[in-house]
PDB file of C-alpha atoms and ligand atoms in Angstrom:
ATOM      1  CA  UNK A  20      -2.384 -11.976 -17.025  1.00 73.00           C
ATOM      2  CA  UNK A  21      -2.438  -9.104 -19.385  1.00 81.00           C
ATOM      3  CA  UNK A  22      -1.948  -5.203 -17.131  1.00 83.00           C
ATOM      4  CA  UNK A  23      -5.628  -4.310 -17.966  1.00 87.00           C
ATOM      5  CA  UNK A  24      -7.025  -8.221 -16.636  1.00 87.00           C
ATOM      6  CA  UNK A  25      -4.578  -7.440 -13.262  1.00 88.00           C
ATOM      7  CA  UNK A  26      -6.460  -4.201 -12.862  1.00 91.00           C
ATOM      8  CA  UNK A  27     -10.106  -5.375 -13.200  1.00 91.00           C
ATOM      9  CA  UNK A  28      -8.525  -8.491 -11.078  1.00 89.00           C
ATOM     10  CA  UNK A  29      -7.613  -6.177  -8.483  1.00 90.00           C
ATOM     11  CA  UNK A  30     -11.077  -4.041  -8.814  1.00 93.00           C
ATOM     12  CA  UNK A  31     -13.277  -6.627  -8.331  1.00 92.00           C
ATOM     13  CA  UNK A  32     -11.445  -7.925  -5.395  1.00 90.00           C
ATOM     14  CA  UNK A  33     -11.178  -4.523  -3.441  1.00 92.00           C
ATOM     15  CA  UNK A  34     -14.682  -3.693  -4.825  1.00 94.00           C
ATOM     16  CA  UNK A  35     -16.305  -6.977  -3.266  1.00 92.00           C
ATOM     17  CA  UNK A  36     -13.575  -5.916   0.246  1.00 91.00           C
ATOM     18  CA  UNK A  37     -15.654  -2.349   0.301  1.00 94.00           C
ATOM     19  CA  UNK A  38     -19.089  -3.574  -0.116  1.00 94.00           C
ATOM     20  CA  UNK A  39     -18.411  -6.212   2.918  1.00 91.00           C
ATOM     21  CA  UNK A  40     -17.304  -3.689   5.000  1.00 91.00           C
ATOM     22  CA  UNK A  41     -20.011  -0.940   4.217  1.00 91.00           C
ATOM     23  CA  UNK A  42     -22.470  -4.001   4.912  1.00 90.00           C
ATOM     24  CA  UNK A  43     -21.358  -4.659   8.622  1.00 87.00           C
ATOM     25  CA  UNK A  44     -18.519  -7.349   7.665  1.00 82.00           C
ATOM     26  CA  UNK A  45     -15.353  -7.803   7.464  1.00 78.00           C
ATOM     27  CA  UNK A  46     -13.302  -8.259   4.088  1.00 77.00           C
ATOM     28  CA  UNK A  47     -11.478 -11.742   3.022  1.00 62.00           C
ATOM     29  CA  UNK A  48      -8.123 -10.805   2.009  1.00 52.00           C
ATOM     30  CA  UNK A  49      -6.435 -13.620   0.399  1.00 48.00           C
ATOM     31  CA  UNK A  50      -7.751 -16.537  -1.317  1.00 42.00           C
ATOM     32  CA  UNK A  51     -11.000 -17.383  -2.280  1.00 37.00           C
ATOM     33  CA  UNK A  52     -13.325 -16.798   0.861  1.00 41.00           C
ATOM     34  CA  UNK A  53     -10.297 -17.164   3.162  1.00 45.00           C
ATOM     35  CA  UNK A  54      -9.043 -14.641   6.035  1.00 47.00           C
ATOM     36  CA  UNK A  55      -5.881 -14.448   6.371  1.00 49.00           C
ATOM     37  CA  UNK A  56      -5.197 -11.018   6.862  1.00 57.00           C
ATOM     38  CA  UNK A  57      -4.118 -11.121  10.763  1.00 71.00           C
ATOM     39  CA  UNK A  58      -0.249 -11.910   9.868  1.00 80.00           C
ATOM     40  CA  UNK A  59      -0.255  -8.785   7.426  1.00 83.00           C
ATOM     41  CA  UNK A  60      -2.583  -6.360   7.965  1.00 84.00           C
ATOM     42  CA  UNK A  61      -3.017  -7.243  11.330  1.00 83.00           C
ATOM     43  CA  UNK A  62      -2.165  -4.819  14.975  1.00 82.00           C
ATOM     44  CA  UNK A  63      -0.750  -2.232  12.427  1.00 90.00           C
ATOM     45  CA  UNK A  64      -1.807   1.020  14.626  1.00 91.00           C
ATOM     46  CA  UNK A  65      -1.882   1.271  18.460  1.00 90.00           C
ATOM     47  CA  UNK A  66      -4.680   2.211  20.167  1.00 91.00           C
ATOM     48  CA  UNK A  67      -4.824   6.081  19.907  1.00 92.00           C
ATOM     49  CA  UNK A  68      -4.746   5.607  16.389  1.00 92.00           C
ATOM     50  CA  UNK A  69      -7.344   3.743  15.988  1.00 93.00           C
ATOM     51  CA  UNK A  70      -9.599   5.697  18.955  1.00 92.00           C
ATOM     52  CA  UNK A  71     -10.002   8.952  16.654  1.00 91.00           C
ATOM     53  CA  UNK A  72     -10.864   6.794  13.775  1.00 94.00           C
ATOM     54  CA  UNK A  73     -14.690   5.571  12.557  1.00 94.00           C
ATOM     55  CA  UNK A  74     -14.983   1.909  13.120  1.00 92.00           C
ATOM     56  CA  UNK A  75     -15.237   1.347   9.483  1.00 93.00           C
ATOM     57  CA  UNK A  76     -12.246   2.938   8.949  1.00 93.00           C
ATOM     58  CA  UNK A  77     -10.165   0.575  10.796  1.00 92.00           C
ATOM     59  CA  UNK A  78     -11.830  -2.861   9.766  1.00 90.00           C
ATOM     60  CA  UNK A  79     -11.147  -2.270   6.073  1.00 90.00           C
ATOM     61  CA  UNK A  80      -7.739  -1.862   7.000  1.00 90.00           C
ATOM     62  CA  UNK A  81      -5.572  -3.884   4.080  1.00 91.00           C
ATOM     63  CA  UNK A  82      -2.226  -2.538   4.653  1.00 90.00           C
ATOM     64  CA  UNK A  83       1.030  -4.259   5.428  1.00 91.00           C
ATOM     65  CA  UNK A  84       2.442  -1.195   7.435  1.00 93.00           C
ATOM     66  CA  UNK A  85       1.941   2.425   9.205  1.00 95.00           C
ATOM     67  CA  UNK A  86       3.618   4.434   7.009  1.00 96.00           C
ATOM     68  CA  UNK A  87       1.747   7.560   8.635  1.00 94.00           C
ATOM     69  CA  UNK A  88       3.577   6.894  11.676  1.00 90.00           C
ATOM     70  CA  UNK A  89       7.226   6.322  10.086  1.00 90.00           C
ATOM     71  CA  UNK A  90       6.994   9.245   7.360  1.00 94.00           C
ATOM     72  CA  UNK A  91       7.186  12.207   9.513  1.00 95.00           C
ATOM     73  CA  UNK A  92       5.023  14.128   8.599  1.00 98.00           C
ATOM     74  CA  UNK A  93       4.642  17.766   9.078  1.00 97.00           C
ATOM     75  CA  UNK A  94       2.065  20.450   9.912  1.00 98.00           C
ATOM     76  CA  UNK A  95       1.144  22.632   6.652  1.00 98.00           C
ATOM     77  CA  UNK A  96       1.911  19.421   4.181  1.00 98.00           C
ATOM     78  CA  UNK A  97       0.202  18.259   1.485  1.00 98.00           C
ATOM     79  CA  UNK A  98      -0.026  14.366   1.456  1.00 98.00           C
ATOM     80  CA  UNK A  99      -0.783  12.036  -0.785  1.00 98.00           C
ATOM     81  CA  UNK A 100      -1.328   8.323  -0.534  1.00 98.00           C
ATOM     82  CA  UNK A 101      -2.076   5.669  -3.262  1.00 98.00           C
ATOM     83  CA  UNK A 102      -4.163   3.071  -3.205  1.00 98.00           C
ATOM     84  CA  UNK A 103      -6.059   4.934  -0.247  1.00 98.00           C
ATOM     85  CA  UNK A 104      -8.464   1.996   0.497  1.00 97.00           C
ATOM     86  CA  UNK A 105     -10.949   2.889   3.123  1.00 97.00           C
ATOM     87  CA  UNK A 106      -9.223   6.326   3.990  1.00 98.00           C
ATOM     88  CA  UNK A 107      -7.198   4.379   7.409  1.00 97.00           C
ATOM     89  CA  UNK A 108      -3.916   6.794   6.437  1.00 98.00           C
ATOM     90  CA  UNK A 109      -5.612   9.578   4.765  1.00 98.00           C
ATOM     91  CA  UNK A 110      -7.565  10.500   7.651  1.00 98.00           C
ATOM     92  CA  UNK A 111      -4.668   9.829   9.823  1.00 97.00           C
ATOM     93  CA  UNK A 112      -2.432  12.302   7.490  1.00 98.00           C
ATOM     94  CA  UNK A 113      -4.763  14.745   8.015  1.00 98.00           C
ATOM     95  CA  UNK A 114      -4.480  15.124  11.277  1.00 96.00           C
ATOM     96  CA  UNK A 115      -1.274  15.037  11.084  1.00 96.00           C
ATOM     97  CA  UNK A 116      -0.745  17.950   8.782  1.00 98.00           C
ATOM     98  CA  UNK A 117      -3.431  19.757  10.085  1.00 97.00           C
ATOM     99  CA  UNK A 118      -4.414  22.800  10.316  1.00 94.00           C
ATOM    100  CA  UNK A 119      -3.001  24.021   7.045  1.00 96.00           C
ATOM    101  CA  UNK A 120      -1.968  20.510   4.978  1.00 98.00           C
ATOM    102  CA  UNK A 121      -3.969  18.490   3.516  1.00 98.00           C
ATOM    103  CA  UNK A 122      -4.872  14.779   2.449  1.00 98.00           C
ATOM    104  CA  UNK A 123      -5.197  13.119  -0.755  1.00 98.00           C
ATOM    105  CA  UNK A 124      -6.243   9.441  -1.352  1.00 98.00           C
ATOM    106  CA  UNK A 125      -6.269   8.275  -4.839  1.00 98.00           C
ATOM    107  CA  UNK A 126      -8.318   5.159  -5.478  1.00 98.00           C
ATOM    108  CA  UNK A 127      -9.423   3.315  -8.791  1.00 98.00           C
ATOM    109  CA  UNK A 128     -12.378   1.066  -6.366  1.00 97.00           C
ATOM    110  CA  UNK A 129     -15.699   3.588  -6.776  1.00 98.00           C
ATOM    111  CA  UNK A 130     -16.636   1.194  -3.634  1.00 97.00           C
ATOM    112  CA  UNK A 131     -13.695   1.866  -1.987  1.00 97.00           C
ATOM    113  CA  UNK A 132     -14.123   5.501  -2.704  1.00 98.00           C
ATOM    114  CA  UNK A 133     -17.404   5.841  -0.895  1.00 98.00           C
ATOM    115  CA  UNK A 134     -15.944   3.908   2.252  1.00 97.00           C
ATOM    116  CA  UNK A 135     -13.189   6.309   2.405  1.00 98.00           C
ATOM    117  CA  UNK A 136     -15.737   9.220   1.839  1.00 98.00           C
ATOM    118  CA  UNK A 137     -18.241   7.449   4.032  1.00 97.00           C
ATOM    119  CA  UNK A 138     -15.913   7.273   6.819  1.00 97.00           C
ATOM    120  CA  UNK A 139     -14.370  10.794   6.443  1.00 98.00           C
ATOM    121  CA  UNK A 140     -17.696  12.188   6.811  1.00 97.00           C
ATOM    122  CA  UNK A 141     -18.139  10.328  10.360  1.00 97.00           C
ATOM    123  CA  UNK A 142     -14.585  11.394  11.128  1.00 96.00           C
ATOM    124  CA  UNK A 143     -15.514  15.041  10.977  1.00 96.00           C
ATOM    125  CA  UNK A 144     -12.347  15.315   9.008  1.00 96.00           C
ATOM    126  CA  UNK A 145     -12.101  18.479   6.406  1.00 96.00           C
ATOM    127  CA  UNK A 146      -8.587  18.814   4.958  1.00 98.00           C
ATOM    128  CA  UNK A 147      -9.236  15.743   3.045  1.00 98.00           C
ATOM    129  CA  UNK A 148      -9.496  15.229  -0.569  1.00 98.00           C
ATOM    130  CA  UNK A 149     -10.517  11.650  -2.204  1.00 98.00           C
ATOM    131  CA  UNK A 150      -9.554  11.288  -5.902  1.00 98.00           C
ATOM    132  CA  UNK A 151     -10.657   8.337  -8.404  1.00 98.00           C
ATOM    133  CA  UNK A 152      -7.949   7.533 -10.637  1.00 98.00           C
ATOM    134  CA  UNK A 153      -4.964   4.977 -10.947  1.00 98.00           C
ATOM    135  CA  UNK A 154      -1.808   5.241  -9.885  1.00 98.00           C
ATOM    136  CA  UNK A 155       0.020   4.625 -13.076  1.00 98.00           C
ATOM    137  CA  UNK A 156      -1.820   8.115 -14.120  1.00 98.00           C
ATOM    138  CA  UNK A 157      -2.089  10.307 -10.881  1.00 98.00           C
ATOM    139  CA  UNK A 158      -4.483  13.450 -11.353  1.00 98.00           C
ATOM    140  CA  UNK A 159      -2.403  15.888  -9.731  1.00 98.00           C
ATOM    141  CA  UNK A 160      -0.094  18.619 -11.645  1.00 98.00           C
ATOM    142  CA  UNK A 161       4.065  17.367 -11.036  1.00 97.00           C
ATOM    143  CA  UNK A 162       5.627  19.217  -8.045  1.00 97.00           C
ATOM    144  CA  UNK A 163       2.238  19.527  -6.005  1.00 98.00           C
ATOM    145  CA  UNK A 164       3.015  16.873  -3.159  1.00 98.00           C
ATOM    146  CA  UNK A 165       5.078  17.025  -0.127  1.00 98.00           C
ATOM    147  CA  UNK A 166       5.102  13.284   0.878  1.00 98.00           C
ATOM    148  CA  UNK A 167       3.639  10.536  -0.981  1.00 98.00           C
ATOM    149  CA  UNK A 168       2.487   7.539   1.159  1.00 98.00           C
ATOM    150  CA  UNK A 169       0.796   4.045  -0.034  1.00 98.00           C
ATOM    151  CA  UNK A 170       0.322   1.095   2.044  1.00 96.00           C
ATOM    152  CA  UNK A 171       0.594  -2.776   0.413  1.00 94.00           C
ATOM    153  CA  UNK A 172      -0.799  -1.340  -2.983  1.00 96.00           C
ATOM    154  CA  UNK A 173       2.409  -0.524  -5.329  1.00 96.00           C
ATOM    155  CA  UNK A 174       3.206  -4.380  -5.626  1.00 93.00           C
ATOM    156  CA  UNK A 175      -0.470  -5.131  -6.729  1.00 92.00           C
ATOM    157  CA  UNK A 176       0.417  -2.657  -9.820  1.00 94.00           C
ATOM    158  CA  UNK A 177       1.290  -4.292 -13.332  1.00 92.00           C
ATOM    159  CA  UNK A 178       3.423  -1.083 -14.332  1.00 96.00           C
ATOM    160  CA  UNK A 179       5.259  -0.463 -11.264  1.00 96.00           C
ATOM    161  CA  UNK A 180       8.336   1.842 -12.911  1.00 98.00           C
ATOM    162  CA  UNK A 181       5.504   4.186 -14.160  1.00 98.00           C
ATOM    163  CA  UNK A 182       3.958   4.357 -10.632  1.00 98.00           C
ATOM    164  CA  UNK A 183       7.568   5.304  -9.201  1.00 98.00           C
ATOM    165  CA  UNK A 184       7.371   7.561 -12.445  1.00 98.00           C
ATOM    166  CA  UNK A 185       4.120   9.307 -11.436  1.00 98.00           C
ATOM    167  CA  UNK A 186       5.355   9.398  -7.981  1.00 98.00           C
ATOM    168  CA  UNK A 187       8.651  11.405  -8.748  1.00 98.00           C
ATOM    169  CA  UNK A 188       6.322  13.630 -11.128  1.00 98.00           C
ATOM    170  CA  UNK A 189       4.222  14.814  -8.629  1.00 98.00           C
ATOM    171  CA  UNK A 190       6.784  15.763  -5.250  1.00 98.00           C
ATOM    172  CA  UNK A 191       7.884  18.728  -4.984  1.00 98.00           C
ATOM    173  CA  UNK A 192      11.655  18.632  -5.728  1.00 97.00           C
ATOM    174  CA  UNK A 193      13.428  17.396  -1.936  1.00 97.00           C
ATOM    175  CA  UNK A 194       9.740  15.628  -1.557  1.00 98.00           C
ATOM    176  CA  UNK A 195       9.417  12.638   0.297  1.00 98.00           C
ATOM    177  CA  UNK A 196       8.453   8.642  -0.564  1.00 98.00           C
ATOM    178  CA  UNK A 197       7.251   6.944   2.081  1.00 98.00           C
ATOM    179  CA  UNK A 198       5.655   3.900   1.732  1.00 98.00           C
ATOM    180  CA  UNK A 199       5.176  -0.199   3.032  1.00 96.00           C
ATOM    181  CA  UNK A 200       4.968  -2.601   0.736  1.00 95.00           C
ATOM    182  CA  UNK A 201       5.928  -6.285   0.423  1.00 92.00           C
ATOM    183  CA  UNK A 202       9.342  -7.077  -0.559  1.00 94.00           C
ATOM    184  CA  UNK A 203      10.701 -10.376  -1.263  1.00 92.00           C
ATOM    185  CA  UNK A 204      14.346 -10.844  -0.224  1.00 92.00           C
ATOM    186  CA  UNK A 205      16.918 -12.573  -2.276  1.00 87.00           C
ATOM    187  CA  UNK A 206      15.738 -15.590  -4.598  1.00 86.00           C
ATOM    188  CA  UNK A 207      12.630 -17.808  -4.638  1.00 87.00           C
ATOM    189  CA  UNK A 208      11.011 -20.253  -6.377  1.00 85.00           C
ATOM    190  CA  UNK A 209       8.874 -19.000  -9.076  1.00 87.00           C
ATOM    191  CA  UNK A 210       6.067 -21.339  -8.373  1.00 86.00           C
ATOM    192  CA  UNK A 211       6.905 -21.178  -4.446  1.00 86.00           C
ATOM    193  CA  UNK A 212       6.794 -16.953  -4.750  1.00 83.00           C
ATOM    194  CA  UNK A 213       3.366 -16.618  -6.892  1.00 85.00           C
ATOM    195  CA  UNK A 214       2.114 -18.994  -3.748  1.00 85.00           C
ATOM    196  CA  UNK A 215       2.965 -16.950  -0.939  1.00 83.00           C
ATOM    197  CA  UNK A 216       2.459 -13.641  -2.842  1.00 83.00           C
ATOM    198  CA  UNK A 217      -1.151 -14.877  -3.013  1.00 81.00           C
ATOM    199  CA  UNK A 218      -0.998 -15.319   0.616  1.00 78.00           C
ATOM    200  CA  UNK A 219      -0.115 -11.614   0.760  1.00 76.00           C
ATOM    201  CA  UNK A 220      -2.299 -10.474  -1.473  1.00 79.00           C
ATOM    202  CA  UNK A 221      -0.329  -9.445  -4.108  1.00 78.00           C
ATOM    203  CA  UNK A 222      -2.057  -9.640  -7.158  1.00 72.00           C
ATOM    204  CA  UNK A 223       0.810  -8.315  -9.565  1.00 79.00           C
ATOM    205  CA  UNK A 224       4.079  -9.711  -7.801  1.00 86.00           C
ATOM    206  CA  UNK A 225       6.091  -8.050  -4.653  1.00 90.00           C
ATOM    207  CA  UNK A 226       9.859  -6.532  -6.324  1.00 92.00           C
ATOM    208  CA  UNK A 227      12.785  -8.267  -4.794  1.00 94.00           C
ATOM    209  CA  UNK A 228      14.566  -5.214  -2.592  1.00 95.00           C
ATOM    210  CA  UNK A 229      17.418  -4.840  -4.961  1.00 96.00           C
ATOM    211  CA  UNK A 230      14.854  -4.358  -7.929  1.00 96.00           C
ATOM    212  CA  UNK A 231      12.539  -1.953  -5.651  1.00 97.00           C
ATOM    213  CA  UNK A 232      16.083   0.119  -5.098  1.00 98.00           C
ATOM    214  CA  UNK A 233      16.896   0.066  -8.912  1.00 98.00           C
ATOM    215  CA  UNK A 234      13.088   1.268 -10.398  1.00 98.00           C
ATOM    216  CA  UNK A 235      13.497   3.993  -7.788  1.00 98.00           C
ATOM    217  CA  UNK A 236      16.740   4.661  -9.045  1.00 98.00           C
ATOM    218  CA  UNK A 237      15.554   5.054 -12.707  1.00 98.00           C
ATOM    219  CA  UNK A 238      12.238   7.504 -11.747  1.00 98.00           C
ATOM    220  CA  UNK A 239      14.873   9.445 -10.529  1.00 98.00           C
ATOM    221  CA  UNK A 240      14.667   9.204  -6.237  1.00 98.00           C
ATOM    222  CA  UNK A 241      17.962   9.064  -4.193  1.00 98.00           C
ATOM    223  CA  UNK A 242      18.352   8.802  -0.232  1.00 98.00           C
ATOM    224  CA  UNK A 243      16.313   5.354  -0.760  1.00 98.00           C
ATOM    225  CA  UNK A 244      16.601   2.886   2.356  1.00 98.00           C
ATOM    226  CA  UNK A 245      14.351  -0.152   2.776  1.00 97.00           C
ATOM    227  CA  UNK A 246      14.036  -1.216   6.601  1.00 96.00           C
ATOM    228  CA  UNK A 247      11.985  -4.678   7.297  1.00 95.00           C
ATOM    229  CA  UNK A 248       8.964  -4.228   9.513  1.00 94.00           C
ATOM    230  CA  UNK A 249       7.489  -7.460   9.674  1.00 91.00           C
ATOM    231  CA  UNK A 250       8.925 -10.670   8.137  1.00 91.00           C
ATOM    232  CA  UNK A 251       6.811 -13.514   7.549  1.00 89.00           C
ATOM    233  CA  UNK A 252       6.966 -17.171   9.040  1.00 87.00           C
ATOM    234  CA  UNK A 253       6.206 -20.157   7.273  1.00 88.00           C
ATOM    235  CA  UNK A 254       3.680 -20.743  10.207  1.00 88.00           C
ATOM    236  CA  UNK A 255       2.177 -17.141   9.132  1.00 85.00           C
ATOM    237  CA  UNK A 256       0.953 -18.954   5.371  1.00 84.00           C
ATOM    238  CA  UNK A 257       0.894 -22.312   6.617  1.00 86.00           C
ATOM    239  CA  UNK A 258      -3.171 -22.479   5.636  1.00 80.00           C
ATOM    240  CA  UNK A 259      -2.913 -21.195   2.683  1.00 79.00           C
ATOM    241  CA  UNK A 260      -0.013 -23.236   1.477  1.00 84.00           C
ATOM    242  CA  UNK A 261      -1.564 -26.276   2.919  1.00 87.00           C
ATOM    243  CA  UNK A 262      -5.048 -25.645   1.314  1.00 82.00           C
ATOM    244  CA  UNK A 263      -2.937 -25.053  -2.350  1.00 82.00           C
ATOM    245  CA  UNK A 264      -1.730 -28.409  -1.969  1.00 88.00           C
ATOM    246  CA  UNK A 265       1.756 -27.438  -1.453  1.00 88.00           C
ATOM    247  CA  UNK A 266       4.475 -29.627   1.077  1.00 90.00           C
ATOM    248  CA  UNK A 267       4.760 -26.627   3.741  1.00 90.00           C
ATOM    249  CA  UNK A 268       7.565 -28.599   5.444  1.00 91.00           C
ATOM    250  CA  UNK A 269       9.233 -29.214   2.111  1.00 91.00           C
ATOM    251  CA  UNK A 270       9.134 -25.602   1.091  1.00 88.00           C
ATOM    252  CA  UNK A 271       9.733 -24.010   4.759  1.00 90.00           C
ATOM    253  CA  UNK A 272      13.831 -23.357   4.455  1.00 89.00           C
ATOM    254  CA  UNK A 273      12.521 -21.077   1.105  1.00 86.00           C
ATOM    255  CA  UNK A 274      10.122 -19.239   2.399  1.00 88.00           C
ATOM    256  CA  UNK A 275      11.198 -18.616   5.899  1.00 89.00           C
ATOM    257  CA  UNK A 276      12.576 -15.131   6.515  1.00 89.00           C
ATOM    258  CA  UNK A 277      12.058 -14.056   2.670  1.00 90.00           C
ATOM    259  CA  UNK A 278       9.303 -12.373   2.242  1.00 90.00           C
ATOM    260  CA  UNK A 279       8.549  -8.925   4.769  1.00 91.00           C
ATOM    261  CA  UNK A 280       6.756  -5.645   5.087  1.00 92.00           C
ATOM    262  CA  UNK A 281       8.987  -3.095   4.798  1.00 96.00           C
ATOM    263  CA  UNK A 282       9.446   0.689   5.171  1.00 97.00           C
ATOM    264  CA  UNK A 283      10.413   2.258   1.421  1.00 98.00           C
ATOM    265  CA  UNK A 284      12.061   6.044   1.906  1.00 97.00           C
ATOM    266  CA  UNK A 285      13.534   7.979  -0.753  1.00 98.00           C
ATOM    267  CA  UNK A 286      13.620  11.643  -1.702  1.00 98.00           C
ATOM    268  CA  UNK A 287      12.989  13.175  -4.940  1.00 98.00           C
ATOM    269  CA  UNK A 288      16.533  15.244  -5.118  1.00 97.00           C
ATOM    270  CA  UNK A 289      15.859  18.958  -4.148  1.00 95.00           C
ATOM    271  CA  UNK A 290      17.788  20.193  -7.568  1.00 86.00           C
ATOM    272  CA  UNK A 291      15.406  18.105  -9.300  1.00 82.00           C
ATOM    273  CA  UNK A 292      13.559  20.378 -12.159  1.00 65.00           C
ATOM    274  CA  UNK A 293      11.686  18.598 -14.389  1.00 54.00           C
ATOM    275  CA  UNK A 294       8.534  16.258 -12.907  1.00 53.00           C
TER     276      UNK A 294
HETATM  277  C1  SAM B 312      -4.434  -3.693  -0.314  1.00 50.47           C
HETATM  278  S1  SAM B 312      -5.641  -2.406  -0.429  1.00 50.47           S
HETATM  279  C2  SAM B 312      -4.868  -1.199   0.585  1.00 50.47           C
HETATM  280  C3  SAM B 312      -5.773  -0.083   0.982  1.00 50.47           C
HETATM  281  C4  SAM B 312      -5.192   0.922   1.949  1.00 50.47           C
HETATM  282  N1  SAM B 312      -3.933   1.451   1.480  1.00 50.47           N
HETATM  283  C5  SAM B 312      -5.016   0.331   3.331  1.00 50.47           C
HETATM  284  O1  SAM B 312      -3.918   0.348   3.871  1.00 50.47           O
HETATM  285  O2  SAM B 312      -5.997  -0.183   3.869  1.00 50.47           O
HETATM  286  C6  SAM B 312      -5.361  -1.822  -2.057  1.00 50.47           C
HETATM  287  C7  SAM B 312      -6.170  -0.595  -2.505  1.00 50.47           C
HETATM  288  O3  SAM B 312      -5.528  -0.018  -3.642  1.00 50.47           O
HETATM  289  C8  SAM B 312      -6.442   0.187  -4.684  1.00 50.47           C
HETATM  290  N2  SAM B 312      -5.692  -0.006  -5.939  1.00 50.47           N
HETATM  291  C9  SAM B 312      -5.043  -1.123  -6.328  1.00 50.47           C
HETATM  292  N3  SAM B 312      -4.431  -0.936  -7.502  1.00 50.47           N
HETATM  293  C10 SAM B 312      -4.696   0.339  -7.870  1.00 50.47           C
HETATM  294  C11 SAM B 312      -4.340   1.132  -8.994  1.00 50.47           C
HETATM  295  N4  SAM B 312      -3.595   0.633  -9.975  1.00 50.47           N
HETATM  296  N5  SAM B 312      -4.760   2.415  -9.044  1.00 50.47           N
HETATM  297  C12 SAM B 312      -5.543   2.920  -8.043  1.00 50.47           C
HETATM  298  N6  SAM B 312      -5.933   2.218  -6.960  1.00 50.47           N
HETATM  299  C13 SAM B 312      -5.498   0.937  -6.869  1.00 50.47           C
HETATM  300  C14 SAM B 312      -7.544  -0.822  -4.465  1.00 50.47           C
HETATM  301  O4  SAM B 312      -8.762  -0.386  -5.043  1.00 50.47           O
HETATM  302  C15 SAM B 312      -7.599  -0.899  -2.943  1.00 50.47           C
HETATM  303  O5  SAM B 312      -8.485   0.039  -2.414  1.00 50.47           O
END
């Protein structure tokens, strides 16, 4: 699939995720019609999280991660997170940040754009700002952004270096990337990886760690770490595999233990000049 057929690919799917939602329901993740969400997106934020949250809010939920709660984030800072979905980690930044930061979610979905609004309206949450764009081209001026968060959307991108690009251009020099994301670790079967990154959900391809360290690299981050927070099972896809017609016992040593959620931190260098 050609970049621009990935995007429209990925609109339609999050589009048809928002309107479910918005209509009482709960979005299919993977697949055609199936749910298989609970392994990923699944018991991502305890309780208290969730309790200052609209209902809404937490069902259409996609992530593969919390990066809210890992990125340490600061009163007075200005957030911004990619791929904001529903609003789940916008609205959560802001509170975080509060009184004087402030949230940004960037979405390309216009449905997923009025959930997010939707729900920051029942929230009662002001320091929040939702943006339509893409990521590949963020609508901020470089050097505005303290932190930049995204959760499970940077892996469904066709152009990932220029999203890492457009990430470095907008921190602040010393800024922060943090963000969860699928990674698959070490080598894979082609045909056995595009199956299970269905599973996930990612429409463009997860990076392999080593090639999520390098693209970093190049935009120009250092300090980058990537820490595992969930690592899939075989049991985990076993539907999906088994409805694709593949031999989930045959394939189980490859896809045991190699594909995870993980934690992505790296700093844009505080020397750094140029966006
Ligand atoms: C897997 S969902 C994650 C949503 C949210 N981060 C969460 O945790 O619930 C992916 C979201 O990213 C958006 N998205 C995907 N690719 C995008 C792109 N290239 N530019 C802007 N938004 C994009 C989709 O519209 C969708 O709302």
């Amino acid at each position: 699939m050609a970049g621009s057929e990935i995007r429209e690919a990925v609109r339609s799917k999050y589009g048809e995720a928002a309107k479910k939602v918005a209509d009482g329901g709960r979005p299919g993740c993977c697949g055609v019609g199936q749910q298989c969400c609970d392994p990923v997106s699944g018991n991502l934020y305890d309780a208290a999280e969730k309790s200052i949250l609209p209902a809404e809010a937490v069902t259409a939920s996609l992530g593969c991660g919390n990066p809210t709660a890992l990125a340490k984030l600061q009163p007075g800072e200005i957030v911004l997170d990619l791929g904001s979905g529903g609003g789940i980690d916008v609205l959560l930044s802001a509170r975080r940040v509060a009184p004087n930061g402030k949230a940004y979610g960037l979405d390309m979905t216009d449905e997923m754009l009025a959930l997010a609004r939707e729900n920051q309206r029942k929230a009662g949450v002001e320091n929040v700002e939702f943006l339509k764009g893409e990521i590949e081209n963020i609508p901020l001026p470089e050097n505005s952004v303290d932190v930049v968060i995204s959760n499970c959307v940077i892996n469904l991108s066709a152009d990932k270096d220029r999203v890492l690009r457009e990430a470095f251009r907008v921190l602040r020099p010393g800024g922060r990337f943090a963000v969860s994301d699928v990674v698959v670790r070490g080598p894979v079967p082609a045909d056995i990886r595009r199956s299970v990154e269905l599973w996930v959900g990612c429409v463009a391809g997860a990076m392999e760690e080593a090639e999520y360290r390098a693209k970093l690299s190049a935009a120009g981050f250092a300090e980058i770490e990537i820490e595992p927070t969930r690592v899939y099972t075989i049991d985990d896809a076993r539907q999906f595999l088994t409805a694709e017609g593949i031999d989930v016992e045959a394939v189980a040593p490859q896809v045991e233990g190699k594909f995870a959620s993980a934690f992505i931190r790296a700093r844009k260098p505080a020397g750094a000049v140029k966006g």
